[in-house]
Amino acid sequence: MTENPFFRPSTLDYELPPFAEIREEHYLPAYERGMAEQLAEIAAITADRGLPTFENTLVALERSGELLRRVDVVFRNQSSSDTTDLLDEVEAKVSPLLAVHHDAIHLDRALFARIEELYRTRAGLGLDPESLRLLERRYTAFERSGARLGEAEQARLRGLNAELAALGTTFQQNVNAANRAAALVLDSAAELAGLSEDAIAGAAENARVLGHEGKYVLSLQNTSGQPALAQLADRSVRERLLAASLGRGIEDNGPIAIRMAALRAERAELLGHPSHAAYVVADETAGTVEAVSALLARLVGPAVANARREAAELARVAAADGVGEIAAHDWAYYSEKVRQESFQVDAALLRPYFELERVLRDGVFFAANLAYGLSFTERPDLTAHHPDARVFEVFEEDGTALGLFIGDFHARASKRGGAWMDSLVEQSELTGRRPVVLNNLNIPRPAPGEPVLMSWDEVRTLFHEFGHALHGLFSRVRYPLFSGTAVPRDFVEFPSQVNEMWMVRPEVLANYARHHGTGEVLPPELVERITAAEGFGQGFRTVEYLAATLLDWAWHTVPRGEEITDAEEFEARALAAAGIAVEAVPPRYRTAYFQHVFASGYSAAYYAYIWSEVLDADSVQWFEGNGLPVRESGEVFRRELLSRGFSRNPLESFRAVVGRAPETGPLLARRGLL
């Protein structure tokens, strides 16, 4: 298949993948050749009879696998953002093959011997700081991957890794299928009473696209809570929607979660750790299970107390409707009532002020210009992975080209839920490449001809994901291993969380929050009420997040040999034991659709969001109180942190910005937990 576009480097600007040429049948041959080529490159390194050097071993390893990299970054995005039955089949086949390929490299004794020799003599090699860090990180990665294990142990490890990869893929595909199957189909617009006109029209359009002409469909997002729960006036519809969300996937994914937890526990023991959580955290900024457990334990009691205070306020308002006890499907609805009554904030009336194009250009891009001097030019001549996706070229303040940003903002049946960032081309001085980054969101598509209006949470998500994009765009490292967002899981969310601050900065908010019909600026007094109302829901948000975090923690602190027979029963016991089992506040993710930890890289690391928020809240305080102009503060944050990737310890980068170690006070104040 010489015409396979992956077999040669892209000739497009910034080496943007040639999406117009890529077909589904290209992926598997490209994967197969890519893995074979990299193994041949590794064999050439180990066949060198000369002494190992940094160049002939570490740099050669960094340069290896070019074809595999090209196909893998494109396929991972395509299978997540616009999958098909054939792509699902390819993914199911390739996932275990990639695990085998990873092991073939990291369990190669000859390759590890060369790296170990360099590591042993590193003090005399005269390496610059980034090169020394590359050597140290590669050595650590090989050790953690089992390079020191005996033959029998390595054979078992290979089997564990291949089975886990296959199970993770199946889990993800099951979630996608369950999301589609559990979508709530309604017969009449009357059942959607309380939703805005544009949201009802969007539900009708969604039904048409999904083959339910004349009906209305509420598709499920990844989280337990669904946005429509805040507005649906019909309590029975709310109950049906939440039941569909909470009940999806357990028959198929419950047994998979049990099996994956057991395999991960066995692998951790094989690698010298008492649990999978201990194995994971040892290479994160947290460092130890005890450090994570201490932070979570400190938050649970105050968060639950805060949520119970909120519940009492909800019950007071619900009593007027004859609702005696607040159920989980009531919480969002009566929270919205409290916001309207106590803060005069109506989510439905806010949506007209948040039109996607204006939020993107006059909010997200404007803030990037304000803080970092960036400008953006749309490139319709460049083709992305889907017709919905748009390509923008990004420029520095002096007009120098920086990279490409791709935005794929709309939900569709072929896209997995949630929001995420990908790097299609990673910056590296070694390869000479500049970054191409991508944001995926799931904003419902409106009826034809109608504006794309966003909720407050969707605006926050857009700013959040663009924070990840900036982390990739600003990368200035030599080696691909350290590029952009390739940092520990409990640090990677930090820059994206910091970027959320710009959505409420007065000069930014006033620039984008304008009524799509009249152009009227969102009234300043309403902004103040929104900010006050944000504080009211912190109890709920913290409890639902901590419940998911502690559920992840429970699955992955299970020692090898502990038998689990029922996933739902295990989940209930774990939440009760952690003191976070608040019946009216379900975990943000239940086991059966917890993709972060069973189908992504966040196993035993979902705590990362709250751990990163410690750094985030502290950094926002620094931005607001350091006395520097915004542009100068942005330059410091970019130079000392965003551009560094993993080329130095991330906490050193934090200290270089803020001037000290992180403190928890700002987070506790933000979450109302003091």
XYZ file of C-alpha atoms in Angstrom:
674
model
C 0.000 0.000 0.000
C 2.562 2.571 -1.172
C -0.153 5.234 -1.455
C -0.787 5.119 2.300
C -0.445 8.774 3.412
C 1.042 7.775 6.754
C 4.066 6.217 5.036
C 5.607 9.629 4.411
C 5.843 12.827 6.454
C 3.106 15.332 5.744
C 4.025 18.142 3.377
C 1.267 20.406 4.720
C 1.932 23.454 6.867
C 3.201 22.437 10.312
C 3.066 18.794 9.141
C -0.697 18.833 9.677
C -1.870 15.268 8.977
C -3.263 14.992 5.419
C -6.824 14.275 6.529
C -8.216 14.672 3.025
C -6.143 11.641 1.933
C -6.583 9.430 4.998
C -9.004 6.523 4.759
C -10.027 3.985 7.380
C -8.166 1.206 5.585
C -4.876 3.088 5.975
C -4.688 2.793 9.754
C -3.951 -0.881 10.343
C -1.181 -1.208 7.716
C 0.401 2.002 9.022
C 0.307 0.701 12.589
C 1.840 -2.616 11.541
C 4.641 -1.017 9.532
C 5.177 1.666 12.193
C 5.700 -0.872 14.950
C 8.006 -2.964 12.760
C 10.070 0.095 11.789
C 10.528 1.193 15.393
C 11.609 -2.271 16.493
C 14.150 -2.274 13.661
C 15.416 1.111 14.867
C 15.735 -0.249 18.417
C 17.607 -3.273 17.079
C 20.036 -0.934 15.314
C 20.709 0.867 18.604
C 21.456 -2.343 20.480
C 23.521 -3.768 17.601
C 25.998 -0.889 17.845
C 29.217 -2.510 19.097
C 30.646 0.777 20.303
C 30.239 2.114 23.818
C 26.809 3.609 24.516
C 26.682 7.376 24.217
C 23.931 9.870 24.779
C 23.634 10.398 21.029
C 23.707 6.785 19.844
C 21.294 5.593 22.533
C 19.059 8.285 24.061
C 18.815 10.609 21.068
C 18.392 7.649 18.726
C 15.581 6.365 20.946
C 13.913 9.804 20.841
C 14.076 9.818 17.048
C 12.653 6.326 16.670
C 9.056 5.489 15.816
C 8.205 8.371 13.487
C 5.673 6.448 11.401
C 4.058 4.946 14.491
C 3.747 8.410 16.037
C 2.132 9.805 12.874
C -0.552 7.155 12.687
C -1.188 6.835 16.414
C -1.961 10.502 17.137
C -4.380 10.669 14.209
C -6.101 7.379 14.989
C -6.547 8.120 18.692
C -8.276 11.376 17.856
C -10.331 9.892 15.024
C -11.552 6.946 17.091
C -12.625 9.338 19.846
C -14.120 12.169 17.811
C -15.647 10.405 14.794
C -15.602 6.649 15.177
C -17.148 3.970 12.966
C -17.648 0.226 13.272
C -14.467 -0.380 11.294
C -12.438 1.981 13.474
C -13.775 0.189 16.556
C -12.528 -3.072 15.065
C -9.108 -1.562 14.343
C -8.905 -0.180 17.875
C -9.803 -3.539 19.400
C -7.035 -5.184 17.371
C -4.374 -2.508 17.772
C -4.671 -1.763 21.514
C -3.149 -5.066 22.705
C -0.583 -4.931 19.880
C 0.579 -1.528 21.119
C 0.893 -2.910 24.650
C 3.043 -5.749 23.289
C 5.087 -3.223 21.300
C 5.652 -1.033 24.356
C 6.851 -4.058 26.303
C 9.134 -5.160 23.469
C 11.003 -1.879 23.872
C 10.914 -1.387 27.638
C 11.740 -5.014 28.407
C 14.620 -5.124 25.902
C 17.553 -6.105 28.129
C 20.219 -4.915 25.711
C 18.623 -1.485 25.356
C 18.183 -1.126 29.104
C 21.813 -2.140 29.667
C 22.960 0.755 27.478
C 20.670 3.213 29.272
C 21.729 1.874 32.671
C 25.401 2.321 31.802
C 24.791 5.925 30.804
C 22.785 6.496 33.964
C 25.581 5.019 36.111
C 28.156 7.363 34.565
C 25.862 10.375 34.143
C 27.882 12.686 36.373
C 30.797 12.541 33.954
C 28.893 12.888 30.680
C 28.793 16.689 30.660
C 25.085 16.790 29.822
C 23.052 19.985 29.913
C 20.096 19.974 32.372
C 17.439 18.913 29.835
C 19.603 16.118 28.424
C 20.415 14.870 31.911
C 16.710 14.873 32.723
C 16.001 12.883 29.559
C 18.473 10.219 30.681
C 17.007 10.122 34.187
C 13.393 9.946 32.991
C 14.118 7.210 30.442
C 15.948 5.180 33.083
C 13.003 5.568 35.470
C 10.498 4.630 32.759
C 12.349 1.406 31.944
C 12.610 0.463 35.617
C 8.919 1.151 36.191
C 8.069 -0.877 33.099
C 9.738 -3.997 34.499
C 13.176 -3.942 32.873
C 14.758 -5.522 35.973
C 12.286 -8.413 36.251
C 13.284 -11.996 35.556
C 12.162 -13.860 32.443
C 9.108 -15.480 34.029
C 7.973 -12.238 35.648
C 8.411 -10.332 32.385
C 6.369 -12.937 30.545
C 3.534 -12.521 33.039
C 3.829 -8.732 32.811
C 3.469 -8.857 29.043
C 0.283 -10.870 29.403
C -1.137 -8.472 31.994
C -0.422 -5.414 29.856
C -1.951 -6.918 26.714
C -5.119 -8.003 28.519
C -5.500 -4.625 30.239
C -5.138 -2.797 26.929
C -7.821 -4.958 25.324
C -10.175 -4.562 28.291
C -9.729 -0.774 28.340
C -10.711 -0.558 24.686
C -13.760 -2.744 25.247
C -14.758 -0.641 28.258
C -14.594 2.556 26.177
C -16.586 1.078 23.308
C -19.175 -0.235 25.762
C -19.569 3.263 27.226
C -20.103 4.734 23.772
C -22.759 2.120 23.008
C -24.416 2.556 26.408
C -24.561 6.329 25.987
C -26.354 5.924 22.674
C -28.737 3.256 23.963
C -29.656 5.192 27.121
C -30.511 8.491 25.406
C -33.926 9.630 26.618
C -36.526 9.700 23.813
C -39.578 11.865 24.527
C -42.802 12.116 22.574
C -43.741 15.743 23.066
C -42.276 19.171 23.688
C -44.525 19.432 26.741
C -42.312 16.899 28.509
C -39.408 19.334 28.043
C -41.184 22.189 29.814
C -38.644 24.428 31.496
C -35.985 24.117 28.801
C -35.289 27.155 26.648
C -36.739 27.317 23.147
C -33.330 26.775 21.561
C -32.681 23.730 23.790
C -36.051 22.204 22.824
C -35.307 22.855 19.155
C -31.914 21.242 19.659
C -33.549 18.144 21.182
C -35.849 17.919 18.148
C -32.871 18.226 15.780
C -31.015 15.591 17.784
C -34.010 13.264 17.425
C -34.091 13.810 13.666
C -30.380 13.036 13.302
C -30.760 9.884 15.422
C -33.735 8.601 13.454
C -36.577 9.635 15.785
C -38.297 12.136 13.508
C -41.050 14.058 15.295
C -39.760 13.210 18.770
C -37.236 14.797 21.140
C -33.999 13.191 22.317
C -31.796 14.123 25.259
C -28.455 12.419 24.630
C -26.305 11.603 27.627
C -23.096 13.339 28.513
C -20.321 11.415 30.236
C -21.101 12.653 33.729
C -23.794 11.350 36.072
C -25.554 14.709 36.167
C -27.104 15.863 32.898
C -27.450 19.578 32.007
C -31.202 19.373 31.353
C -31.855 18.324 34.967
C -31.488 21.953 36.022
C -34.443 23.110 33.900
C -36.839 20.196 33.365
C -40.025 21.057 35.247
C -41.542 17.561 35.011
C -40.192 15.623 37.984
C -40.901 12.260 36.376
C -38.866 13.222 33.290
C -35.999 14.314 35.529
C -36.177 10.986 37.327
C -36.132 9.043 34.049
C -33.194 11.060 32.713
C -31.045 10.585 35.800
C -31.977 6.899 36.050
C -30.863 6.417 32.442
C -27.595 8.148 33.251
C -26.814 6.307 36.478
C -27.838 2.887 35.198
C -25.995 2.723 31.903
C -23.420 0.084 31.170
C -23.232 -1.787 34.458
C -24.007 -5.227 33.017
C -21.163 -5.032 30.493
C -18.631 -2.837 32.265
C -19.056 -3.945 35.883
C -17.244 -7.273 35.285
C -14.593 -5.482 33.201
C -13.880 -3.041 36.041
C -13.503 -5.930 38.479
C -11.115 -7.737 36.161
C -9.055 -4.614 35.421
C -8.700 -3.777 39.106
C -7.459 -7.314 39.804
C -4.971 -7.248 36.930
C -3.660 -3.831 37.940
C -3.204 -4.995 41.535
C -1.269 -8.053 40.335
C 0.912 -5.932 38.065
C 1.660 -3.478 40.871
C 2.785 -6.305 43.147
C 4.949 -7.711 40.358
C 6.609 -4.300 40.046
C 7.190 -3.988 43.781
C 4.248 -1.894 44.966
C 1.463 -2.779 47.425
C -1.289 -1.441 45.151
C -1.883 0.090 41.753
C -2.406 3.469 43.447
C 1.011 3.210 45.099
C 2.582 2.360 41.745
C 0.909 5.304 39.984
C 1.467 7.958 42.638
C 5.155 7.117 43.033
C 5.796 8.834 39.686
C 3.409 11.769 40.181
C 4.053 15.067 41.953
C 2.090 13.775 44.975
C 4.720 11.080 45.526
C 2.899 8.855 48.027
C -0.507 7.310 48.702
C -0.401 8.916 52.127
C -0.089 12.420 50.666
C -3.127 11.937 48.439
C -5.173 10.241 51.147
C -4.424 13.056 53.588
C -5.645 15.736 51.183
C -8.829 13.841 50.339
C -9.580 13.064 53.981
C -9.186 16.729 54.859
C -11.809 17.695 52.281
C -14.526 15.074 52.827
C -16.009 16.247 56.136
C -16.321 19.954 55.279
C -17.596 19.134 51.760
C -20.348 16.833 53.046
C -21.361 19.375 55.681
C -21.498 22.070 53.008
C -23.645 19.855 50.765
C -26.060 19.123 53.612
C -26.481 22.854 54.245
C -27.266 23.292 50.558
C -29.751 20.408 50.712
C -31.622 22.106 53.541
C -31.961 25.236 51.440
C -33.180 23.190 48.473
C -35.753 21.437 50.643
C -37.131 24.782 51.760
C -37.756 25.823 48.152
C -38.989 22.379 47.060
C -41.609 22.320 49.791
C -43.575 24.904 47.819
C -43.954 22.264 45.069
C -45.036 19.603 47.515
C -41.679 17.804 47.359
C -40.913 16.447 50.787
C -37.412 15.034 50.403
C -34.828 16.135 47.861
C -33.840 13.247 45.586
C -30.811 13.146 43.325
C -32.931 14.048 40.290
C -34.223 17.137 42.139
C -30.900 18.646 43.175
C -29.959 20.521 40.010
C -33.541 21.705 39.443
C -33.981 23.213 42.895
C -30.433 24.550 42.908
C -31.484 26.547 39.894
C -34.598 27.688 41.788
C -32.431 28.853 44.707
C -30.155 30.716 42.320
C -33.158 32.442 40.821
C -34.702 33.254 44.200
C -31.608 34.138 46.219
C -29.286 35.453 43.519
C -31.701 36.340 40.696
C -29.727 34.192 38.270
C -31.647 32.207 35.636
C -29.464 29.836 33.599
C -31.938 29.845 30.700
C -31.769 33.639 30.479
C -27.961 33.546 30.457
C -27.629 31.362 27.353
C -28.413 34.128 24.805
C -25.331 35.989 26.064
C -22.983 33.095 25.262
C -22.936 32.487 21.523
C -20.145 30.094 20.554
C -18.444 32.188 17.880
C -18.328 35.264 20.079
C -17.175 33.290 23.136
C -14.400 31.737 21.058
C -13.119 34.850 19.303
C -13.963 37.627 21.764
C -13.458 35.541 24.888
C -10.997 32.659 24.587
C -8.849 34.161 21.824
C -9.120 37.670 23.288
C -7.852 36.452 26.667
C -4.928 34.676 24.958
C -4.045 37.957 23.299
C -4.412 39.897 26.537
C -2.149 37.584 28.540
C 0.221 36.251 25.891
C -0.035 38.511 22.826
C -1.417 35.789 20.539
C -3.544 36.313 17.433
C -5.543 33.771 15.407
C -6.327 33.493 11.701
C -8.740 30.863 10.430
C -7.299 28.617 7.706
C -10.226 27.217 5.658
C -7.658 25.985 3.128
C -6.476 23.366 5.647
C -8.624 20.258 6.119
C -9.237 18.835 9.601
C -10.472 15.396 10.666
C -14.191 16.251 10.379
C -16.231 18.905 8.531
C -17.249 20.377 11.915
C -13.628 21.009 12.879
C -11.982 24.346 12.123
C -8.280 25.132 11.733
C -6.695 28.346 13.037
C -3.115 29.490 12.619
C -1.666 31.000 15.784
C 0.764 33.923 15.731
C 3.031 35.550 18.296
C 2.731 39.224 19.173
C 5.464 40.084 16.643
C 3.735 38.148 13.865
C 5.893 35.015 14.104
C 3.959 31.843 13.334
C 3.564 29.644 16.431
C 1.425 26.643 15.429
C -2.065 25.444 14.558
C -5.155 25.174 16.740
C -8.083 22.963 15.680
C -11.494 23.358 17.296
C -14.106 20.578 17.046
C -16.893 21.880 19.235
C -20.109 19.966 18.456
C -21.604 16.755 19.795
C -22.427 13.924 17.407
C -23.296 10.271 17.737
C -19.848 9.205 16.503
C -17.980 11.247 19.141
C -17.338 10.095 22.687
C -18.702 12.325 25.420
C -16.835 14.924 27.416
C -14.155 17.338 26.309
C -10.446 16.864 25.717
C -7.276 18.140 24.097
C -4.964 16.243 21.744
C -1.602 17.037 20.206
C -1.463 16.012 16.550
C 2.092 17.314 16.139
C 4.294 17.796 19.186
C 6.817 20.602 19.382
C 10.448 19.528 19.546
C 13.709 21.300 18.749
C 15.247 17.893 17.995
C 12.779 17.220 15.185
C 12.221 20.861 14.250
C 8.461 20.503 14.564
C 6.028 23.169 15.666
C 2.822 22.265 17.526
C -0.584 21.325 16.135
C -3.136 21.015 18.937
C -6.815 20.130 19.001
C -9.759 20.752 21.338
C -12.848 18.517 21.279
C -16.075 19.571 23.026
C -19.645 18.275 22.932
C -21.875 21.326 22.530
C -25.302 20.275 21.212
C -26.015 21.386 17.672
C -29.007 23.753 17.384
C -31.763 23.613 14.791
C -30.595 24.699 11.308
C -30.085 28.449 11.081
C -30.139 28.994 14.841
C -27.177 30.357 16.833
C -25.051 28.027 18.943
C -25.834 29.151 22.484
C -23.826 27.849 25.410
C -24.419 27.273 29.090
C -22.178 28.809 31.733
C -20.541 25.401 32.290
C -19.900 24.959 28.556
C -18.189 28.350 28.476
C -16.002 27.217 31.368
C -15.171 23.990 29.532
C -14.124 25.918 26.427
C -11.726 28.073 28.446
C -10.476 24.982 30.316
C -9.673 22.943 27.237
C -8.006 25.909 25.597
C -5.701 26.044 28.632
C -4.501 22.573 27.618
C -4.110 23.847 24.049
C -1.903 26.714 25.236
C 0.221 24.250 27.195
C 0.875 22.407 23.929
C 1.307 25.521 21.775
C 3.796 27.176 24.133
C 6.045 24.128 24.467
C 9.738 24.973 24.003
C 11.671 21.793 24.675
C 14.346 19.879 22.807
C 13.136 16.328 23.289
C 9.699 14.965 22.276
C 9.399 13.062 25.572
C 8.959 16.368 27.418
C 6.743 18.219 24.971
C 3.694 20.221 25.978
C 1.227 18.364 28.196
C 3.486 15.301 28.709
C 3.638 16.052 32.441
C 2.367 14.048 35.451
C -1.393 13.508 35.617
C -1.653 15.454 38.861
C -0.054 18.474 37.192
C -1.514 18.403 33.673
C -4.892 19.865 34.718
C -3.276 22.806 36.479
C -2.619 25.079 33.460
C -6.083 24.379 32.034
C -7.732 25.188 35.362
C -5.776 28.447 35.563
C -7.072 29.415 32.120
C -10.635 29.271 33.468
C -9.897 32.475 35.396
C -10.143 34.526 32.206
C -13.805 33.725 31.620
C -14.801 35.961 34.554
C -12.119 38.640 34.298
C -14.140 41.854 33.827
C -12.292 42.996 30.703
C -12.698 39.574 29.071
C -16.282 38.873 30.143
C -17.455 42.284 28.932
C -15.857 41.581 25.563
C -17.651 38.293 24.825
C -20.795 38.087 26.985
C -23.192 39.913 24.680
C -26.762 39.048 23.749
C -26.671 37.308 20.365
C -29.743 39.194 19.170
C -29.375 42.701 20.599
C -25.641 42.952 21.255
C -26.419 44.017 24.826
C -23.533 43.445 27.239
C -24.225 41.069 30.119
C -25.214 43.490 32.915
C -22.434 43.952 35.530
C -24.863 43.376 38.396
C -25.807 40.018 36.857
C -22.137 39.098 36.711
C -21.863 39.795 40.439
C -24.885 37.596 41.111
C -23.457 34.783 38.962
C -20.251 34.908 40.996
C -22.206 34.784 44.253
C -24.367 31.930 42.962
C -21.237 29.963 42.041
C -20.401 29.753 45.721
C -23.769 28.225 46.584
C -23.175 25.016 44.604
C -19.674 24.288 45.883
C -20.903 21.688 48.362
C -22.571 19.621 45.650
C -19.720 19.996 43.177
C -17.074 19.069 45.728
C -18.978 16.035 47.006
C -19.760 14.636 43.543
C -16.121 15.090 42.532
C -14.717 13.601 45.759
C -17.101 10.649 45.486
C -15.717 9.816 42.041
C -12.152 10.376 43.226
C -12.552 8.129 46.254
C -14.266 5.501 44.110
C -11.248 5.473 41.794
C -9.013 5.326 44.874
C -10.978 2.386 46.293
C -10.738 0.351 43.076
C -6.993 0.915 42.890
C -5.927 0.513 46.499
C -7.339 -3.026 46.507
C -4.428 -5.415 47.171
C -3.845 -8.425 45.009
C -6.066 -11.354 45.894
C -9.003 -9.424 47.346
C -12.065 -10.848 45.641
C -14.739 -8.525 44.279
C -17.862 -10.160 42.883
C -20.270 -7.274 42.314
C -19.176 -3.860 41.038
C -22.236 -1.968 42.309
C -21.926 -3.512 45.752
C -18.217 -2.644 45.862
C -19.015 0.917 44.813
C -21.617 1.355 47.565
C -19.277 -0.035 50.242
C -16.395 2.142 49.090
C -18.414 5.366 49.202
C -19.843 4.542 52.618
C -16.399 3.694 54.006
C -15.028 7.009 52.730
C -17.851 8.957 54.371
C -18.939 10.383 51.045
C -22.126 8.370 50.417
C -24.633 11.227 50.122
C -27.694 9.645 48.510
C -28.873 12.822 46.794
C -25.388 13.524 45.352
C -24.249 10.669 43.078
C -20.556 10.418 42.167
C -19.637 12.504 39.156
C -18.868 9.183 37.466
C -20.069 5.750 38.483
C -17.917 2.704 37.836
C -19.644 1.559 34.635
C -18.959 4.800 32.739
C -15.830 6.020 34.545
C -13.779 6.295 31.366
C -11.042 8.367 32.998
C -9.888 5.436 35.094
C -10.876 2.350 33.092
C -10.318 3.558 29.528
C -7.869 6.438 29.827
C -4.733 7.347 31.736
C -6.297 8.477 35.011
C -6.435 5.180 36.911
C -5.627 5.984 40.562
C -5.139 9.560 39.374
C -8.578 11.145 39.232
C -7.459 12.951 42.393
C -5.330 14.978 39.971
C -8.070 17.546 39.431
C -8.258 18.591 43.087
C -4.481 18.237 43.514
C -3.966 20.487 40.502
C -6.591 22.892 41.794
C -4.381 23.574 44.809
C -1.784 24.908 42.352
C -4.462 26.588 40.241
C -6.094 28.543 43.094
C -2.678 29.604 44.359
C -1.609 30.741 40.879
C -4.807 32.705 40.261
C -4.152 34.515 43.529
C -0.635 35.248 42.242
C -1.986 36.590 38.935
C -4.387 38.871 40.754
C -2.061 40.124 43.470
C 1.491 40.266 42.120
C 1.285 43.911 41.031
C 2.466 43.165 37.507
C 0.600 44.101 34.322
C -1.442 41.227 32.903
C 0.795 40.874 29.871
C 3.921 40.678 32.009
C 2.351 38.120 34.342
C 1.349 36.050 31.328
C 4.891 36.131 30.014
C 6.278 34.890 33.340
C 3.706 32.068 33.459
C 4.496 31.107 29.882
C 8.294 31.287 30.156
C 8.695 29.555 33.504
C 5.900 26.992 33.347
C 3.875 26.533 30.154
C 6.909 26.356 27.877
C 8.825 23.886 30.052
C 6.662 20.806 29.613
C 8.307 18.012 31.599
C 11.838 19.219 30.888
C 12.186 20.014 34.577
C 10.312 19.064 37.735
C 6.879 20.712 37.405
C 6.902 21.868 41.019
C 10.141 23.719 40.272
C 8.282 25.471 37.476
C 5.502 26.387 39.893
C 8.008 27.820 42.367
C 9.687 29.781 39.573
C 6.359 31.540 38.970
C 4.877 31.991 42.433
C 8.140 32.139 44.375
C 7.298 29.438 46.947
C 5.781 25.993 47.411
C 2.003 25.677 46.834
C -0.437 26.328 49.693
C -3.928 24.892 50.176
C -5.562 27.991 51.659
C -6.740 29.524 48.359
C -8.351 26.229 47.294
C -10.192 25.777 50.589
C -11.487 29.345 50.387
C -12.642 28.875 46.781
C -14.462 25.647 47.639
C -16.080 27.093 50.761
C -14.310 24.555 52.967
C -12.606 26.844 55.476
